[in-house]
């Protein structure tokens, strides 16, 4: 196999590992910060409370996702280089891509189904505020599973992309 794919595999592997570790450190750091009124709120510099994830948590999640996807790209390159060393197979990238599409569509369908389900608001011991908007801050287990399926589908697609890269280079090298 060309030396370029080995360099891409190493770069993607080390970069993915670095992004994964940085994302985990950011998420860990955010978890050690004092919690405001709700579990998913944070205090801004002006002292206001926001009912959304902190910017540090969002950056950590993005780095974590980027790390997993680039590690999967490196794994796809590694997998296809090993398979092509034994015998040429043309099916592997297509099987991975089909699996990725099935996982992503299953996650999207589960998320749509979860969104359409009625959400109980519970009991309030006080009068509702006049201009308040009610929204469910809790995530259902189906919503969590849907996000995980969609993320796994994207990760498997990154593996398929790495396998396609190696297969394409092997085909043009002959």
Short mmCIF file of the C-alpha atoms (twelve columns), coordinates in Angstrom:
data_MODEL
# 
_entry.id   MODEL 
# 
loop_
_atom_site.group_PDB 
_atom_site.id 
_atom_site.type_symbol 
_atom_site.label_atom_id 
_atom_site.label_alt_id 
_atom_site.label_comp_id 
_atom_site.label_asym_id 
_atom_site.label_seq_id 
_atom_site.Cartn_x 
_atom_site.Cartn_y 
_atom_site.Cartn_z 
_atom_site.pdbx_PDB_model_num 
ATOM 1   C CA . UNK A 1   0.000   0.000   0.000   1 
ATOM 2   C CA . UNK A 2   1.147   3.525   -0.577  1 
ATOM 3   C CA . UNK A 3   3.047   5.271   2.182   1 
ATOM 4   C CA . UNK A 4   0.485   8.105   2.014   1 
ATOM 5   C CA . UNK A 5   -2.256  5.954   3.543   1 
ATOM 6   C CA . UNK A 6   0.031   4.913   6.362   1 
ATOM 7   C CA . UNK A 7   0.765   8.584   7.050   1 
ATOM 8   C CA . UNK A 8   -2.954  9.454   6.908   1 
ATOM 9   C CA . UNK A 9   -3.747  6.525   9.200   1 
ATOM 10  C CA . UNK A 10  -1.149  7.624   11.759  1 
ATOM 11  C CA . UNK A 11  -2.154  11.286  11.578  1 
ATOM 12  C CA . UNK A 12  -5.845  10.450  11.924  1 
ATOM 13  C CA . UNK A 13  -5.106  8.040   14.743  1 
ATOM 14  C CA . UNK A 14  -2.957  10.453  16.752  1 
ATOM 15  C CA . UNK A 15  -5.193  13.429  15.993  1 
ATOM 16  C CA . UNK A 16  -8.295  11.466  16.915  1 
ATOM 17  C CA . UNK A 17  -6.730  10.285  20.150  1 
ATOM 18  C CA . UNK A 18  -5.674  13.850  21.020  1 
ATOM 19  C CA . UNK A 19  -9.163  15.223  20.265  1 
ATOM 20  C CA . UNK A 20  -10.749 12.406  22.260  1 
ATOM 21  C CA . UNK A 21  -8.570  13.120  25.296  1 
ATOM 22  C CA . UNK A 22  -9.109  16.899  25.039  1 
ATOM 23  C CA . UNK A 23  -12.866 16.400  24.808  1 
ATOM 24  C CA . UNK A 24  -12.867 14.114  27.841  1 
ATOM 25  C CA . UNK A 25  -10.808 16.632  29.832  1 
ATOM 26  C CA . UNK A 26  -13.192 19.469  28.907  1 
ATOM 27  C CA . UNK A 27  -16.241 17.408  29.861  1 
ATOM 28  C CA . UNK A 28  -14.553 16.383  33.132  1 
ATOM 29  C CA . UNK A 29  -13.649 20.021  33.855  1 
ATOM 30  C CA . UNK A 30  -17.203 21.160  33.174  1 
ATOM 31  C CA . UNK A 31  -18.556 18.461  35.481  1 
ATOM 32  C CA . UNK A 32  -16.437 19.800  38.344  1 
ATOM 33  C CA . UNK A 33  -17.926 23.307  38.067  1 
ATOM 34  C CA . UNK A 34  -20.612 24.393  40.547  1 
ATOM 35  C CA . UNK A 35  -24.131 23.603  39.403  1 
ATOM 36  C CA . UNK A 36  -26.784 26.296  39.275  1 
ATOM 37  C CA . UNK A 37  -30.531 25.732  39.601  1 
ATOM 38  C CA . UNK A 38  -30.722 22.798  37.175  1 
ATOM 39  C CA . UNK A 39  -28.315 20.082  36.116  1 
ATOM 40  C CA . UNK A 40  -27.977 21.484  32.608  1 
ATOM 41  C CA . UNK A 41  -27.618 25.186  33.443  1 
ATOM 42  C CA . UNK A 42  -24.603 27.429  33.922  1 
ATOM 43  C CA . UNK A 43  -23.842 30.941  35.171  1 
ATOM 44  C CA . UNK A 44  -22.592 33.458  32.653  1 
ATOM 45  C CA . UNK A 45  -20.055 36.168  33.479  1 
ATOM 46  C CA . UNK A 46  -22.918 38.612  34.005  1 
ATOM 47  C CA . UNK A 47  -24.423 36.321  36.658  1 
ATOM 48  C CA . UNK A 48  -27.415 35.234  34.591  1 
ATOM 49  C CA . UNK A 49  -28.489 31.608  34.664  1 
ATOM 50  C CA . UNK A 50  -28.917 29.890  31.311  1 
ATOM 51  C CA . UNK A 51  -30.880 26.659  30.910  1 
ATOM 52  C CA . UNK A 52  -28.595 25.280  28.226  1 
ATOM 53  C CA . UNK A 53  -25.322 23.351  28.223  1 
ATOM 54  C CA . UNK A 54  -22.228 25.406  28.940  1 
ATOM 55  C CA . UNK A 55  -19.915 26.337  26.071  1 
ATOM 56  C CA . UNK A 56  -17.175 24.184  27.653  1 
ATOM 57  C CA . UNK A 57  -19.480 21.152  27.629  1 
ATOM 58  C CA . UNK A 58  -20.440 21.788  23.994  1 
ATOM 59  C CA . UNK A 59  -16.781 22.137  22.960  1 
ATOM 60  C CA . UNK A 60  -15.896 18.970  24.865  1 
ATOM 61  C CA . UNK A 61  -18.686 17.042  23.182  1 
ATOM 62  C CA . UNK A 62  -17.653 18.297  19.747  1 
ATOM 63  C CA . UNK A 63  -14.006 17.334  20.354  1 
ATOM 64  C CA . UNK A 64  -15.074 13.952  21.670  1 
ATOM 65  C CA . UNK A 65  -17.183 13.313  18.563  1 
ATOM 66  C CA . UNK A 66  -14.404 14.507  16.239  1 
ATOM 67  C CA . UNK A 67  -11.938 12.223  18.008  1 
ATOM 68  C CA . UNK A 68  -14.176 9.179   17.671  1 
ATOM 69  C CA . UNK A 69  -14.847 9.858   13.975  1 
ATOM 70  C CA . UNK A 70  -11.165 10.343  13.115  1 
ATOM 71  C CA . UNK A 71  -10.230 7.214   15.059  1 
ATOM 72  C CA . UNK A 72  -12.863 5.338   13.042  1 
ATOM 73  C CA . UNK A 73  -11.364 6.739   9.825   1 
ATOM 74  C CA . UNK A 74  -7.954  5.428   10.913  1 
ATOM 75  C CA . UNK A 75  -9.535  2.081   11.824  1 
ATOM 76  C CA . UNK A 76  -11.133 1.853   8.372   1 
ATOM 77  C CA . UNK A 77  -7.785  2.501   6.689   1 
ATOM 78  C CA . UNK A 78  -6.089  -0.063  8.932   1 
ATOM 79  C CA . UNK A 79  -8.830  -2.637  8.334   1 
ATOM 80  C CA . UNK A 80  -8.780  -2.289  4.560   1 
ATOM 81  C CA . UNK A 81  -4.959  -2.342  4.378   1 
ATOM 82  C CA . UNK A 82  -4.961  -5.633  6.293   1 
ATOM 83  C CA . UNK A 83  -7.754  -7.136  4.185   1 
ATOM 84  C CA . UNK A 84  -6.126  -6.130  0.897   1 
ATOM 85  C CA . UNK A 85  -2.823  -7.624  2.065   1 
ATOM 86  C CA . UNK A 86  -4.537  -11.038 2.256   1 
ATOM 87  C CA . UNK A 87  -6.868  -10.849 -0.748  1 
ATOM 88  C CA . UNK A 88  -8.649  -8.113  -2.666  1 
ATOM 89  C CA . UNK A 89  -12.242 -7.589  -1.574  1 
ATOM 90  C CA . UNK A 90  -14.548 -5.062  -3.129  1 
ATOM 91  C CA . UNK A 91  -17.469 -5.633  -0.772  1 
ATOM 92  C CA . UNK A 92  -16.134 -4.307  2.559   1 
ATOM 93  C CA . UNK A 93  -16.655 -0.549  2.010   1 
ATOM 94  C CA . UNK A 94  -20.163 -1.107  0.656   1 
ATOM 95  C CA . UNK A 95  -21.122 -3.325  3.589   1 
ATOM 96  C CA . UNK A 96  -19.790 -0.722  6.039   1 
ATOM 97  C CA . UNK A 97  -21.629 2.072   4.220   1 
ATOM 98  C CA . UNK A 98  -24.897 0.096   4.230   1 
ATOM 99  C CA . UNK A 99  -24.485 -0.623  7.938   1 
ATOM 100 C CA . UNK A 100 -23.768 3.058   8.585   1 
ATOM 101 C CA . UNK A 101 -26.873 4.135   6.672   1 
ATOM 102 C CA . UNK A 102 -29.043 1.587   8.490   1 
ATOM 103 C CA . UNK A 103 -27.760 2.704   11.905  1 
ATOM 104 C CA . UNK A 104 -28.210 6.383   11.106  1 
ATOM 105 C CA . UNK A 105 -31.731 5.929   9.717   1 
ATOM 106 C CA . UNK A 106 -32.728 3.757   12.692  1 
ATOM 107 C CA . UNK A 107 -31.494 6.478   15.053  1 
ATOM 108 C CA . UNK A 108 -33.274 9.214   13.098  1 
ATOM 109 C CA . UNK A 109 -36.506 7.220   13.075  1 
ATOM 110 C CA . UNK A 110 -36.249 6.571   16.801  1 
ATOM 111 C CA . UNK A 111 -35.624 10.285  17.429  1 
ATOM 112 C CA . UNK A 112 -38.650 11.269  15.345  1 
ATOM 113 C CA . UNK A 113 -40.781 8.714   17.197  1 
ATOM 114 C CA . UNK A 114 -39.490 9.998   20.557  1 
ATOM 115 C CA . UNK A 115 -40.247 13.602  19.603  1 
ATOM 116 C CA . UNK A 116 -43.857 12.725  18.781  1 
ATOM 117 C CA . UNK A 117 -44.489 11.090  22.181  1 
ATOM 118 C CA . UNK A 118 -46.417 13.131  24.788  1 
ATOM 119 C CA . UNK A 119 -44.250 14.474  27.613  1 
ATOM 120 C CA . UNK A 120 -45.697 14.611  31.151  1 
ATOM 121 C CA . UNK A 121 -44.987 17.930  32.830  1 
ATOM 122 C CA . UNK A 122 -45.513 16.700  36.392  1 
ATOM 123 C CA . UNK A 123 -46.983 18.557  39.341  1 
ATOM 124 C CA . UNK A 124 -46.190 22.146  40.249  1 
ATOM 125 C CA . UNK A 125 -46.602 23.439  43.777  1 
ATOM 126 C CA . UNK A 126 -46.932 27.023  42.591  1 
ATOM 127 C CA . UNK A 127 -48.851 29.046  40.074  1 
ATOM 128 C CA . UNK A 128 -47.296 29.048  36.601  1 
ATOM 129 C CA . UNK A 129 -45.559 32.231  35.549  1 
ATOM 130 C CA . UNK A 130 -47.520 34.321  33.081  1 
ATOM 131 C CA . UNK A 131 -44.869 34.470  30.349  1 
ATOM 132 C CA . UNK A 132 -43.057 31.220  31.073  1 
ATOM 133 C CA . UNK A 133 -42.470 28.638  28.410  1 
ATOM 134 C CA . UNK A 134 -42.624 25.033  29.523  1 
ATOM 135 C CA . UNK A 135 -40.193 22.600  27.973  1 
ATOM 136 C CA . UNK A 136 -38.983 19.217  29.004  1 
ATOM 137 C CA . UNK A 137 -35.318 19.385  30.026  1 
ATOM 138 C CA . UNK A 138 -35.146 15.663  30.698  1 
ATOM 139 C CA . UNK A 139 -34.016 13.359  27.931  1 
ATOM 140 C CA . UNK A 140 -35.848 10.104  27.491  1 
ATOM 141 C CA . UNK A 141 -33.968 6.813   27.131  1 
ATOM 142 C CA . UNK A 142 -35.254 6.556   23.550  1 
ATOM 143 C CA . UNK A 143 -33.775 9.985   22.749  1 
ATOM 144 C CA . UNK A 144 -30.409 8.969   24.181  1 
ATOM 145 C CA . UNK A 145 -30.469 5.695   22.232  1 
ATOM 146 C CA . UNK A 146 -31.397 7.585   19.051  1 
ATOM 147 C CA . UNK A 147 -28.432 9.942   19.397  1 
ATOM 148 C CA . UNK A 148 -26.098 7.045   20.061  1 
ATOM 149 C CA . UNK A 149 -27.357 5.135   17.013  1 
ATOM 150 C CA . UNK A 150 -26.917 8.184   14.796  1 
ATOM 151 C CA . UNK A 151 -23.413 8.797   16.148  1 
ATOM 152 C CA . UNK A 152 -22.491 5.151   15.653  1 
ATOM 153 C CA . UNK A 153 -23.786 5.354   12.087  1 
ATOM 154 C CA . UNK A 154 -21.562 8.367   11.405  1 
ATOM 155 C CA . UNK A 155 -18.571 6.594   12.968  1 
ATOM 156 C CA . UNK A 156 -19.122 3.491   10.821  1 
ATOM 157 C CA . UNK A 157 -19.433 5.756   7.771   1 
ATOM 158 C CA . UNK A 158 -16.004 7.205   8.645   1 
ATOM 159 C CA . UNK A 159 -14.655 3.637   8.697   1 
ATOM 160 C CA . UNK A 160 -16.214 3.002   5.286   1 
ATOM 161 C CA . UNK A 161 -14.615 6.203   3.984   1 
ATOM 162 C CA . UNK A 162 -11.185 5.035   5.161   1 
ATOM 163 C CA . UNK A 163 -11.723 1.660   3.502   1 
ATOM 164 C CA . UNK A 164 -12.790 3.353   0.241   1 
ATOM 165 C CA . UNK A 165 -9.641  5.485   0.277   1 
ATOM 166 C CA . UNK A 166 -7.380  2.448   0.531   1 
ATOM 167 C CA . UNK A 167 -9.356  0.427   -2.004  1 
ATOM 168 C CA . UNK A 168 -9.329  3.292   -4.499  1 
ATOM 169 C CA . UNK A 169 -5.564  3.717   -4.153  1 
ATOM 170 C CA . UNK A 170 -4.979  -0.035  -4.520  1 
ATOM 171 C CA . UNK A 171 -7.097  -0.134  -7.662  1 
ATOM 172 C CA . UNK A 172 -5.159  2.738   -9.290  1 
ATOM 173 C CA . UNK A 173 -1.790  1.391   -8.194  1 
ATOM 174 C CA . UNK A 174 -2.164  -1.780  -10.253 1 
# 
